[in-house]
mmCIF file of C-alpha atoms in Angstrom:
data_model
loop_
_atom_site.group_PDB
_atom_site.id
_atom_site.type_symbol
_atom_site.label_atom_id
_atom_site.label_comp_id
_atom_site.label_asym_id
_atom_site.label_seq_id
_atom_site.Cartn_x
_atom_site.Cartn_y
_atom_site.Cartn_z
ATOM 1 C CA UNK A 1 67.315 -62.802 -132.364
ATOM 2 C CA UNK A 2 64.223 -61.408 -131.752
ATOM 3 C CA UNK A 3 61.210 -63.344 -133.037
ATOM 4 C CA UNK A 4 57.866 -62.081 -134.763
ATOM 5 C CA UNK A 5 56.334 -63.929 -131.838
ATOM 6 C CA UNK A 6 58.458 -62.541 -129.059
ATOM 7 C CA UNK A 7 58.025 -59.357 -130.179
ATOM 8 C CA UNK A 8 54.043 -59.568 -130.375
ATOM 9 C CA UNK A 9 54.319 -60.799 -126.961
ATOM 10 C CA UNK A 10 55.751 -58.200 -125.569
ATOM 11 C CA UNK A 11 53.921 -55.728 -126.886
ATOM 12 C CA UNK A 12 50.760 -57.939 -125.904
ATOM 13 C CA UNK A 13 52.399 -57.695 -122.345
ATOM 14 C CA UNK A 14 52.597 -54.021 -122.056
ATOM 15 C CA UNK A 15 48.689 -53.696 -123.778
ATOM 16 C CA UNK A 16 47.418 -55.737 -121.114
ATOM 17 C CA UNK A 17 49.164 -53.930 -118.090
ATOM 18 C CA UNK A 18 47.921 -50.888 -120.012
ATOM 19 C CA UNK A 19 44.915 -52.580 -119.848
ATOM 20 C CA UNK A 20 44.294 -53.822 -116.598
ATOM 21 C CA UNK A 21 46.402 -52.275 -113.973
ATOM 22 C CA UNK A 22 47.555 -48.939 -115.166
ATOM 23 C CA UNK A 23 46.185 -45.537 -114.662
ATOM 24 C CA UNK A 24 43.503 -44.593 -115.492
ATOM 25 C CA UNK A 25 43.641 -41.339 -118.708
ATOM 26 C CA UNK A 26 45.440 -38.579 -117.169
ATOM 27 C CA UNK A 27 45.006 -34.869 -118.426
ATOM 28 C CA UNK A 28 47.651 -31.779 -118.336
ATOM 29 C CA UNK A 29 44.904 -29.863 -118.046
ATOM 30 C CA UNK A 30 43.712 -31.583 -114.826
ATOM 31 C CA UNK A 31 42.283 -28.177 -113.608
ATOM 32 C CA UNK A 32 40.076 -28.067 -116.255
ATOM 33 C CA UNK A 33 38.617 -31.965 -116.002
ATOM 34 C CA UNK A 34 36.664 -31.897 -112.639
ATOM 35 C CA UNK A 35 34.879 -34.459 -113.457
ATOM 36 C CA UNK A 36 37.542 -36.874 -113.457
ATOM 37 C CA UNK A 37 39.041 -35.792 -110.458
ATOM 38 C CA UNK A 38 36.718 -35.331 -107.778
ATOM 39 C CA UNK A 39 32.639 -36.217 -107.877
ATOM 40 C CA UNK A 40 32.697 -33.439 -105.144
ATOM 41 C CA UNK A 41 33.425 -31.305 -107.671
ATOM 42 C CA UNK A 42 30.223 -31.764 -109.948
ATOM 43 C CA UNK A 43 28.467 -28.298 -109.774
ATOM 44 C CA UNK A 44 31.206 -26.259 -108.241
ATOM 45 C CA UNK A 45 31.140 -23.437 -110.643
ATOM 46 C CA UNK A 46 30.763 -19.695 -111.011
ATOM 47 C CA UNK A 47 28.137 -20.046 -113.446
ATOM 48 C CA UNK A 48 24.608 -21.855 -113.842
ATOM 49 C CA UNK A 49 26.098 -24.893 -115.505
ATOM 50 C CA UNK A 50 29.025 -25.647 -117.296
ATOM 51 C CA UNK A 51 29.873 -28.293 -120.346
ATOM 52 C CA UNK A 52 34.102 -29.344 -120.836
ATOM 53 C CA UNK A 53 35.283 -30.888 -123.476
ATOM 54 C CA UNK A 54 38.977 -32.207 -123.459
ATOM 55 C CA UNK A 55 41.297 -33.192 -126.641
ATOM 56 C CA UNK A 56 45.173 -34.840 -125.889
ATOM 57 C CA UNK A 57 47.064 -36.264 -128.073
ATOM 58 C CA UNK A 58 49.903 -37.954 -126.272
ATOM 59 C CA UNK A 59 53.283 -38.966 -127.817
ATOM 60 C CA UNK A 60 52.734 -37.597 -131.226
ATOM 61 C CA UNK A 61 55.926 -38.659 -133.097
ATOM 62 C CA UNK A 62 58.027 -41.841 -132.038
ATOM 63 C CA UNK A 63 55.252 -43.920 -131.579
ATOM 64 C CA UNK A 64 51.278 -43.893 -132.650
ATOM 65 C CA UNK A 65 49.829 -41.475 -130.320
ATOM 66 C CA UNK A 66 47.833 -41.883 -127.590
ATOM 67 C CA UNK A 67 44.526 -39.912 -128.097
ATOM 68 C CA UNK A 68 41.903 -39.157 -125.556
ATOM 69 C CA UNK A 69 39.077 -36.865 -125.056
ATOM 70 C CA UNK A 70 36.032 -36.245 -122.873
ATOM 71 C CA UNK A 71 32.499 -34.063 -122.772
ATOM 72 C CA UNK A 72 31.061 -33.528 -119.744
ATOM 73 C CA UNK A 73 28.389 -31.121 -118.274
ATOM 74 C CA UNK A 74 27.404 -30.284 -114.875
ATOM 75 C CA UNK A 75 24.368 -27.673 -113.526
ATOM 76 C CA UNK A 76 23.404 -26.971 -110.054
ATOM 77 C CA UNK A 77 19.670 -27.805 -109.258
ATOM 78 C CA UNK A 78 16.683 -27.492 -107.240
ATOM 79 C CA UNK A 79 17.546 -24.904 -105.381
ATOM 80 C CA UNK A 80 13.909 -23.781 -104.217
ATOM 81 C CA UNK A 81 13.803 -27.216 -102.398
ATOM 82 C CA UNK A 82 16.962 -27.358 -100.725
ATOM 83 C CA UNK A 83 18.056 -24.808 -97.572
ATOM 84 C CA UNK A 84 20.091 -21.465 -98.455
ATOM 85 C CA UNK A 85 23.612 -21.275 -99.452
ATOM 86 C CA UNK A 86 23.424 -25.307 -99.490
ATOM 87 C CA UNK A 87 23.921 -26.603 -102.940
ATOM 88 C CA UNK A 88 22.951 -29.618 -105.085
ATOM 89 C CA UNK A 89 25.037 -30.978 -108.226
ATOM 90 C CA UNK A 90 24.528 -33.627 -110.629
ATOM 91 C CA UNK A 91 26.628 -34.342 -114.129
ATOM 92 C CA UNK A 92 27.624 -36.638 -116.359
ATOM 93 C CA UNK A 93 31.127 -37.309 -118.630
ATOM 94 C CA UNK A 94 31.751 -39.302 -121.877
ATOM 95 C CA UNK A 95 35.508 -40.069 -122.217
ATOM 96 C CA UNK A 96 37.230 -41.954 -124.918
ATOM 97 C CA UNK A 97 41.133 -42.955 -125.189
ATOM 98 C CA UNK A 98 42.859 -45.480 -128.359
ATOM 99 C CA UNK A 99 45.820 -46.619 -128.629
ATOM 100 C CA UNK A 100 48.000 -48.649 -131.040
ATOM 101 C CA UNK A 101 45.840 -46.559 -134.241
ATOM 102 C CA UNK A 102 42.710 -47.173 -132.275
ATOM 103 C CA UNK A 103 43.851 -50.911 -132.071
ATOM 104 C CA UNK A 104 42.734 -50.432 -128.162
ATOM 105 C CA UNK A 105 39.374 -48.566 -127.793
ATOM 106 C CA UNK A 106 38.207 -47.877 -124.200
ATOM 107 C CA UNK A 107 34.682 -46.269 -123.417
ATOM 108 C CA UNK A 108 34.435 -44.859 -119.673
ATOM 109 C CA UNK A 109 31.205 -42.787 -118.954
ATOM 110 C CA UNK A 110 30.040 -41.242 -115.238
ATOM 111 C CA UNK A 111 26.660 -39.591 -113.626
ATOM 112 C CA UNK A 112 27.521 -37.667 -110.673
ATOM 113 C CA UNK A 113 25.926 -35.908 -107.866
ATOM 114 C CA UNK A 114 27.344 -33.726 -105.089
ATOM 115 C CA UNK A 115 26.029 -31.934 -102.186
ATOM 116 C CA UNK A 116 27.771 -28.742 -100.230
ATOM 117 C CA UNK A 117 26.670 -27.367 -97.475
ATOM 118 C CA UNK A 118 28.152 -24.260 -96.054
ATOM 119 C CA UNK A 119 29.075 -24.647 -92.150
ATOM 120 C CA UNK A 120 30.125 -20.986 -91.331
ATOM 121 C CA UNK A 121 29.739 -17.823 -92.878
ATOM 122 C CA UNK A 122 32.119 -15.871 -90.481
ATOM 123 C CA UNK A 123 35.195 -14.033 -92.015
ATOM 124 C CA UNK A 124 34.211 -15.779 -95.080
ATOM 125 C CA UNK A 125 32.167 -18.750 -96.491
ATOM 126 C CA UNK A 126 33.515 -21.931 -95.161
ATOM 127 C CA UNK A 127 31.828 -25.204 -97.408
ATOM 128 C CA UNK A 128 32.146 -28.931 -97.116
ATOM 129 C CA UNK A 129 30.742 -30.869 -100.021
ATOM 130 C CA UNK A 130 30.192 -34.463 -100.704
ATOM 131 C CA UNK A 131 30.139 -35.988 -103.588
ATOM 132 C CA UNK A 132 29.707 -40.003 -105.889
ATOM 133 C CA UNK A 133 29.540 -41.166 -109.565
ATOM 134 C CA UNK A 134 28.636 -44.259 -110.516
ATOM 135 C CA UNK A 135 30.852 -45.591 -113.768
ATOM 136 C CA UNK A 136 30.700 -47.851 -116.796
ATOM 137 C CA UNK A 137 33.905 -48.593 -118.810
ATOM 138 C CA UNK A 138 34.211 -51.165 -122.002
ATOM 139 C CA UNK A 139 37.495 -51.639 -123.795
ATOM 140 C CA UNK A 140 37.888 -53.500 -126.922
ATOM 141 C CA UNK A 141 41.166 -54.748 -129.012
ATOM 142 C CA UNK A 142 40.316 -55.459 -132.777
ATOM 143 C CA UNK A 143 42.126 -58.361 -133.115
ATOM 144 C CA UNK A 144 42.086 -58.673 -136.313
ATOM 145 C CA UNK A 145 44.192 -56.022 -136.919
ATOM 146 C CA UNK A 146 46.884 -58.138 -135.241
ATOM 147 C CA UNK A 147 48.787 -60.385 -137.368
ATOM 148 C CA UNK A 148 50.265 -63.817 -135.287
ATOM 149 C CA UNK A 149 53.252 -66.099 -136.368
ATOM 150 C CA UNK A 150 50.780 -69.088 -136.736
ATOM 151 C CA UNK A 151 48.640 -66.722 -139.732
ATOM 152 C CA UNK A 152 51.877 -66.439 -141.766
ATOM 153 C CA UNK A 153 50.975 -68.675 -145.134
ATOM 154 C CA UNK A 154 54.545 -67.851 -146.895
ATOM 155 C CA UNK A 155 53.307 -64.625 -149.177
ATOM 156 C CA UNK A 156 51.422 -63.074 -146.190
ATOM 157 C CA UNK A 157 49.330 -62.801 -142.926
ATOM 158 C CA UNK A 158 45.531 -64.253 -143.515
ATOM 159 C CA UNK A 159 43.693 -63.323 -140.700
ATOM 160 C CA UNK A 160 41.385 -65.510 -141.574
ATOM 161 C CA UNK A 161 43.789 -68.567 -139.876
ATOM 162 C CA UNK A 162 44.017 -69.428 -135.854
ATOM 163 C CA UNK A 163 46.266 -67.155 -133.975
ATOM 164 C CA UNK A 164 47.652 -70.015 -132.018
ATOM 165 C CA UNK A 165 46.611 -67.971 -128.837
ATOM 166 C CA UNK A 166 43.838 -69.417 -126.919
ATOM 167 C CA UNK A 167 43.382 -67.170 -123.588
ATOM 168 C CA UNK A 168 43.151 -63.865 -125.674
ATOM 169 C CA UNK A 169 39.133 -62.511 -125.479
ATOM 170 C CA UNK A 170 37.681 -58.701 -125.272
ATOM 171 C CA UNK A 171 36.767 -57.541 -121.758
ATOM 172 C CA UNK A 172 32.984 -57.271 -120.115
ATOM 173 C CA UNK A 173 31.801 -54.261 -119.736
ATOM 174 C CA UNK A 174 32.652 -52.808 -115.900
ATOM 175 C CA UNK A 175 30.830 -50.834 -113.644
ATOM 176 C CA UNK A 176 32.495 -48.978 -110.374
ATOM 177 C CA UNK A 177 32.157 -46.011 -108.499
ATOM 178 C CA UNK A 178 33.436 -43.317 -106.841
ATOM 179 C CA UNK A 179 33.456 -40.896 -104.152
ATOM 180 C CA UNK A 180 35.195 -37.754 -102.459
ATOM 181 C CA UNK A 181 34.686 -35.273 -100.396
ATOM 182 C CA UNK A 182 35.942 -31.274 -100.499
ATOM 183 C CA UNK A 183 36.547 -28.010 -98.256
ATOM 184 C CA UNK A 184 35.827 -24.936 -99.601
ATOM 185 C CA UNK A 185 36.742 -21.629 -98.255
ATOM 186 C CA UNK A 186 35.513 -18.493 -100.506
ATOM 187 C CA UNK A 187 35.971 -15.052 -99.493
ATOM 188 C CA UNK A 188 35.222 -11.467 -102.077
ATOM 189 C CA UNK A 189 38.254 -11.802 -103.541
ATOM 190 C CA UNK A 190 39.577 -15.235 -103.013
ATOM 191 C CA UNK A 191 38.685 -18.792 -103.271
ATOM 192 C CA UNK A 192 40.692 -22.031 -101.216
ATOM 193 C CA UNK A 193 39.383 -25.686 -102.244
ATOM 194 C CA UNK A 194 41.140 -29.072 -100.901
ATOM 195 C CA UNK A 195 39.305 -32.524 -101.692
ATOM 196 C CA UNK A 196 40.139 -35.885 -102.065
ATOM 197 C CA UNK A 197 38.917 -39.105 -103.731
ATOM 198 C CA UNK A 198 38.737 -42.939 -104.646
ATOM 199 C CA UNK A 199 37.749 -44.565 -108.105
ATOM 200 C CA UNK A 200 36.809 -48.326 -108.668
ATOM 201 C CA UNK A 201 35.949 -49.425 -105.112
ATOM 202 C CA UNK A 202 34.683 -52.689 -106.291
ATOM 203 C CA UNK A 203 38.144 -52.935 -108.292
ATOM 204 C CA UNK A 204 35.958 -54.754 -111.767
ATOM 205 C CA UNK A 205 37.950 -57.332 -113.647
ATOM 206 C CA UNK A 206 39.978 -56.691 -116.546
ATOM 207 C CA UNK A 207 41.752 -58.889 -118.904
ATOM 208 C CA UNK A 208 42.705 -60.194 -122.364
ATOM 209 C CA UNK A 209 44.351 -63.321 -120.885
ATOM 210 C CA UNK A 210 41.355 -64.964 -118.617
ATOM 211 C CA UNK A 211 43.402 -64.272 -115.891
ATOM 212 C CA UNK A 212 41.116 -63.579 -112.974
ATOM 213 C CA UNK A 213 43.779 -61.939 -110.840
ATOM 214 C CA UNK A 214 44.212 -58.909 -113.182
ATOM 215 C CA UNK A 215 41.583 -56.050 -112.373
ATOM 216 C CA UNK A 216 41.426 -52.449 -112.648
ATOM 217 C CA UNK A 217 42.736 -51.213 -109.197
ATOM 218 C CA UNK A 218 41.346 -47.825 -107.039
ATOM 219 C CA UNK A 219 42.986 -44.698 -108.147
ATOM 220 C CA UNK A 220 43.100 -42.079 -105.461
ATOM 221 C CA UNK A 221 43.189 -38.374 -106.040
ATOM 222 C CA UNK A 222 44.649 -35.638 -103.200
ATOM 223 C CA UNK A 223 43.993 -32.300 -104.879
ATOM 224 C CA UNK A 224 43.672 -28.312 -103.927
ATOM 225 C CA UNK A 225 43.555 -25.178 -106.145
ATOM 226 C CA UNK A 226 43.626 -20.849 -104.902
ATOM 227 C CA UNK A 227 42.429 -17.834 -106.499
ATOM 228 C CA UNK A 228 42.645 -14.720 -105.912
ATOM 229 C CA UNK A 229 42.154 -10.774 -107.343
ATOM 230 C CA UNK A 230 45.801 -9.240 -107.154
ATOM 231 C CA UNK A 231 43.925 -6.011 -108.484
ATOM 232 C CA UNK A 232 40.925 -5.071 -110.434
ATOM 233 C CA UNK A 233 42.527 -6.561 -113.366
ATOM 234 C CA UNK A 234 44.696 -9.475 -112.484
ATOM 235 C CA UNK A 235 43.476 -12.731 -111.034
ATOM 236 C CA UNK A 236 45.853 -16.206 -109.725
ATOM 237 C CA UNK A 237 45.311 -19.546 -110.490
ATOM 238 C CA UNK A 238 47.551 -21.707 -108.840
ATOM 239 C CA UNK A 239 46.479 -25.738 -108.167
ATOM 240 C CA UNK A 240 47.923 -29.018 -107.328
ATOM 241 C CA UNK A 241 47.448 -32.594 -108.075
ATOM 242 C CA UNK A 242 48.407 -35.937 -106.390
ATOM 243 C CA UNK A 243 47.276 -39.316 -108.007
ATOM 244 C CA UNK A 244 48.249 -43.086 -107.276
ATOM 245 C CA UNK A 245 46.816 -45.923 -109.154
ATOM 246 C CA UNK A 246 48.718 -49.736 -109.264
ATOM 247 C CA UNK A 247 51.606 -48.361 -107.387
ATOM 248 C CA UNK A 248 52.274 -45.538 -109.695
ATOM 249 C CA UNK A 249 51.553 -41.998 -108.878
ATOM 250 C CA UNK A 250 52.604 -38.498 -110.338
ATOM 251 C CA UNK A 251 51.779 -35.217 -108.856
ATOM 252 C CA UNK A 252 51.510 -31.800 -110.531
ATOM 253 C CA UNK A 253 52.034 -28.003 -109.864
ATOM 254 C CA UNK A 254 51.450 -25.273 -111.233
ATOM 255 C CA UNK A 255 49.575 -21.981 -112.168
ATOM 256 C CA UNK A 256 48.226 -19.365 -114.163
ATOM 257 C CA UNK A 257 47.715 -15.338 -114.163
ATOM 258 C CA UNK A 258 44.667 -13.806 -116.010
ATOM 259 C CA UNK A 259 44.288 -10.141 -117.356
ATOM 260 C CA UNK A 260 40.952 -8.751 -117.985
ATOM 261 C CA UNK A 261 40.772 -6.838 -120.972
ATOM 262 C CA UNK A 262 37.577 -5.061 -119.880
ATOM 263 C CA UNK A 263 36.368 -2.836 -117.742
ATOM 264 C CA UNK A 264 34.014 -4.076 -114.858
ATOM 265 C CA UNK A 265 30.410 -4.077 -115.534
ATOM 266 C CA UNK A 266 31.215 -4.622 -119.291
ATOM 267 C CA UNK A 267 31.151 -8.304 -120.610
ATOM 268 C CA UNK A 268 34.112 -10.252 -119.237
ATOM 269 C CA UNK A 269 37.592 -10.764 -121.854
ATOM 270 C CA UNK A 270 40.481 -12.495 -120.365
ATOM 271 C CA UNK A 271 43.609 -13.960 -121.025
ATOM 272 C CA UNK A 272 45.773 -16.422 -119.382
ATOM 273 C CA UNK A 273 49.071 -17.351 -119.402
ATOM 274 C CA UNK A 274 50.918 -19.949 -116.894
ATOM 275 C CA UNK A 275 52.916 -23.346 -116.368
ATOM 276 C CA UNK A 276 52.753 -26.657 -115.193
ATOM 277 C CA UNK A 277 54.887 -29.290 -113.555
ATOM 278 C CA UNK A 278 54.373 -32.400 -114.284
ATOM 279 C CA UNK A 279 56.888 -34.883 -111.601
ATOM 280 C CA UNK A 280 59.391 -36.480 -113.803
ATOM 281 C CA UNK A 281 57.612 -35.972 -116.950
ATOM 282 C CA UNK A 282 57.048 -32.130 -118.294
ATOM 283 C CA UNK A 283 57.085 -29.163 -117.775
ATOM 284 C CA UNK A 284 53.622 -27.431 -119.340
ATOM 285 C CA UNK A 285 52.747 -23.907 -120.669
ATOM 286 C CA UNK A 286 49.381 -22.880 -120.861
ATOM 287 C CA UNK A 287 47.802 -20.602 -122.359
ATOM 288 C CA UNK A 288 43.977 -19.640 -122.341
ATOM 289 C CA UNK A 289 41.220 -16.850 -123.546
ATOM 290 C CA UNK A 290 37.857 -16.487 -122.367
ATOM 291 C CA UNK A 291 35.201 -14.705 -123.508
ATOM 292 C CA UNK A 292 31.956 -14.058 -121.781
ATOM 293 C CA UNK A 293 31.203 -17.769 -120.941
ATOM 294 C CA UNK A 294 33.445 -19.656 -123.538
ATOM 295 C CA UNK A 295 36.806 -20.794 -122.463
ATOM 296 C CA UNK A 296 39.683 -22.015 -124.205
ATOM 297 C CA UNK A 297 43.166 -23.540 -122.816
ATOM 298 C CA UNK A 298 45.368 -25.316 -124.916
ATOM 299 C CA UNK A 299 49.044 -26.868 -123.404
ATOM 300 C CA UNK A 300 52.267 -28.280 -124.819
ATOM 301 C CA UNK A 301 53.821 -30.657 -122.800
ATOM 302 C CA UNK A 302 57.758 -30.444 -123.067
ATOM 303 C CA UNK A 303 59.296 -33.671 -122.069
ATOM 304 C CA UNK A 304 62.140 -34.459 -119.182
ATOM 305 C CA UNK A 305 61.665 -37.679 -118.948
ATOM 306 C CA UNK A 306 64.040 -40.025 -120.568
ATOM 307 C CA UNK A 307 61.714 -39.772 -123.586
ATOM 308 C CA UNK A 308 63.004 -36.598 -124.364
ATOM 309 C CA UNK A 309 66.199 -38.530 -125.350
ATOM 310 C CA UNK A 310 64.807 -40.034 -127.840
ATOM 311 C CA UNK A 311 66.116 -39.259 -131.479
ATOM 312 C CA UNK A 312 62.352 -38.368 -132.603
ATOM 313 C CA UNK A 313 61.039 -36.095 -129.901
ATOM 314 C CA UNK A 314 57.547 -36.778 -128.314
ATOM 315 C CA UNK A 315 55.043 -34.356 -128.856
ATOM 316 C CA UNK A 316 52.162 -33.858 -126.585
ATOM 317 C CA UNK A 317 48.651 -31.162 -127.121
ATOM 318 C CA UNK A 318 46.145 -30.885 -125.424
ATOM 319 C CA UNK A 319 43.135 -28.876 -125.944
ATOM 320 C CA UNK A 320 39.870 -27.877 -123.710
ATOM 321 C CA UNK A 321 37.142 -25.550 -124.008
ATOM 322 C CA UNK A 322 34.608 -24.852 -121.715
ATOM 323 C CA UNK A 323 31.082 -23.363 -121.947
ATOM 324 C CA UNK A 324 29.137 -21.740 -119.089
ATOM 325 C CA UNK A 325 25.464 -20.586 -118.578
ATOM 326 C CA UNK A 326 26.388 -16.662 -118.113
ATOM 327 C CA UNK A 327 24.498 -14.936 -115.896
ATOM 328 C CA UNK A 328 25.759 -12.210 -113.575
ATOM 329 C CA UNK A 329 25.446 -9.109 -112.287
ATOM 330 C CA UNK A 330 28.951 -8.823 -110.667
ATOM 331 C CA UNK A 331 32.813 -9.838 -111.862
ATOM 332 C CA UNK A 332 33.226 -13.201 -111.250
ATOM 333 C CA UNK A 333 36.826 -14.594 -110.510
ATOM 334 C CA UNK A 334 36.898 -16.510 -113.888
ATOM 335 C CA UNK A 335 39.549 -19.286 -113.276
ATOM 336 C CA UNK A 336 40.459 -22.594 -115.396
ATOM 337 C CA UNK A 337 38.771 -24.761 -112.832
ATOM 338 C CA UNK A 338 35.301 -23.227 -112.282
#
């Protein structure tokens, strides 16, 4: 028979690999988090500066959801300093994720600064880019919202007694980095990046249990995306992800096609419409508007994992919308990533 104990347990045994060695918050929308992909990435847009903001809510249904969401902004800057067609980026990202009904809080915030320089301008703009963050993450379990065999009194739990549990404690604060690097090839009417990266070089402890062999370990990120003009009106989208963290990794696939509702010249309406593959765990429509330089995207992931046999289905949103300094003269290849 399974015991009060045994079962808290186990659950404490999956929060703390949760915890310590799994991944770190993953998005559907991966295209349209830069930030957390690649600090190469941080100023790569069509625009004067650009501010995300993510919302996913993860397993809605069978079990309390996982919820997660970031703001970030990024800007290119002094340009009058630096040689032409060279460009420096700096940027920032707040992220929080909660678990359990916000049982397990986690804080994870990044400054970030890339440089690209361009290294041939022949049959089309050929760009290599450098960029690193510098990160602080703090997670925190309210305990007291736990209730332990040894606090039973015979009516009820009093929190107020020893849990019988002496290794449990909240987590320092961490601080890591990262770094990656990215090729860029741009020509009128079509645009080829492929970077890579690495999180948490210095690996930072992490633990509930005192046990000083548990850290968070380096999560590495292969990644491309290609756009292109089919005509005046239609644009492609199509990008790719491949992450491993603690011996688990998951790749994605996908894209999008975007109509513009307008006319060149006039200010820019589009709509998108695409999918998603995520390996071994969803497939995922998207959808998306923009208008002049607000963007929204919004996905539904539909399950085909093992979950989906489950007699209460999973349900999975997520949410972004971006905002860009406008300022052209020309049509821009408006795209989920930049």
């Amino acid at each position: 028979m399974l015991t009060v104990k045994r079962l808290f347990l186990i659950l404490l045994s999956v929060a703390t690999i949760a915890i310590a060695e799994a991944q770190d918050p993953s998005f559907s929308q991966f295209f349209s988090s830069p930030l957390n992909v690649n600090p190469a990435l941080t100023g790569r847009i069509n625009a004067k500066w650009r501010m995300i903001s993510n919302i996913r809510d993860q397993w809605i249904g069978p079990a309390s959801p996982y919820t997660t969401g970031t703001v970030s902004y990024d800007t290119k800057i002094l340009k009058d300093r630096i040689p032409d067609n060279n460009v420096l980026g700096i940027g920032g990202m707040m992220m929080y994720d909660q678990a359990m009904r916000g049982v397990l809080k986690s804080i994870y915030a990044s400054l970030n600064s890339s440089y690209t320089v361009q290294i041939a301008a022949e049959g089309g703009d050929h760009r290599i880019g450098i960029g690193v963050g510098a990160i602080y993450g703090s997670k925190h379990i309210d305990f007291s919202r736990l209730n332990f065999p040894e606090q039973f009194n015979g009516y009820g739990f009093d929190t107020n007694l020893p849990t019988g549990e002496a290794a449990l404690i909240n987590m320092k604060p961490y601080f890591s980095t990262s770094v990656g690097g990215l090729y860029s090839y741009t020509t009128e009417y079509a645009n080829l990046d492929i970077g890579f990266s690495v999180f948490h070089f210095n690996r930072p402890k992490q633990t509930v249990l005192q046990d000083e062999k548990q850290y968070l370990p380096k999560r590495y990120v292969a990644h491309s995306n290609f756009e292109t003009f089919l005509n005046d009106r239609l644009v492609l989208n199509a990008n790719a992800i491949y992450q491993n963290q603690a011996q688990t990794s998951y790749a994605s696939v996908g894209g999008a096609l975007g109509y513009y509702l307008t006319e060149q010249g006039q200010d820019d309406v589009v709509v998108y419409g695409g999918m998603w593959y995520w390996s071994k765990n969803a497939v995922i429509p998207y959808a998306g508007l923009l208008y002049k330089g607000i963007q929204f995207g919004i996905t539904y992931d539909v399950t085909v994992s093992k979950l989906s046999q489950a007699s209460i289905k999973p349900k999975t949103w997520e949410l972004c919308i971006i905002l860009r300094g406008y300022d052209r003269d020309t049509r821009i290849m408006w795209c989920p990533w930049k």
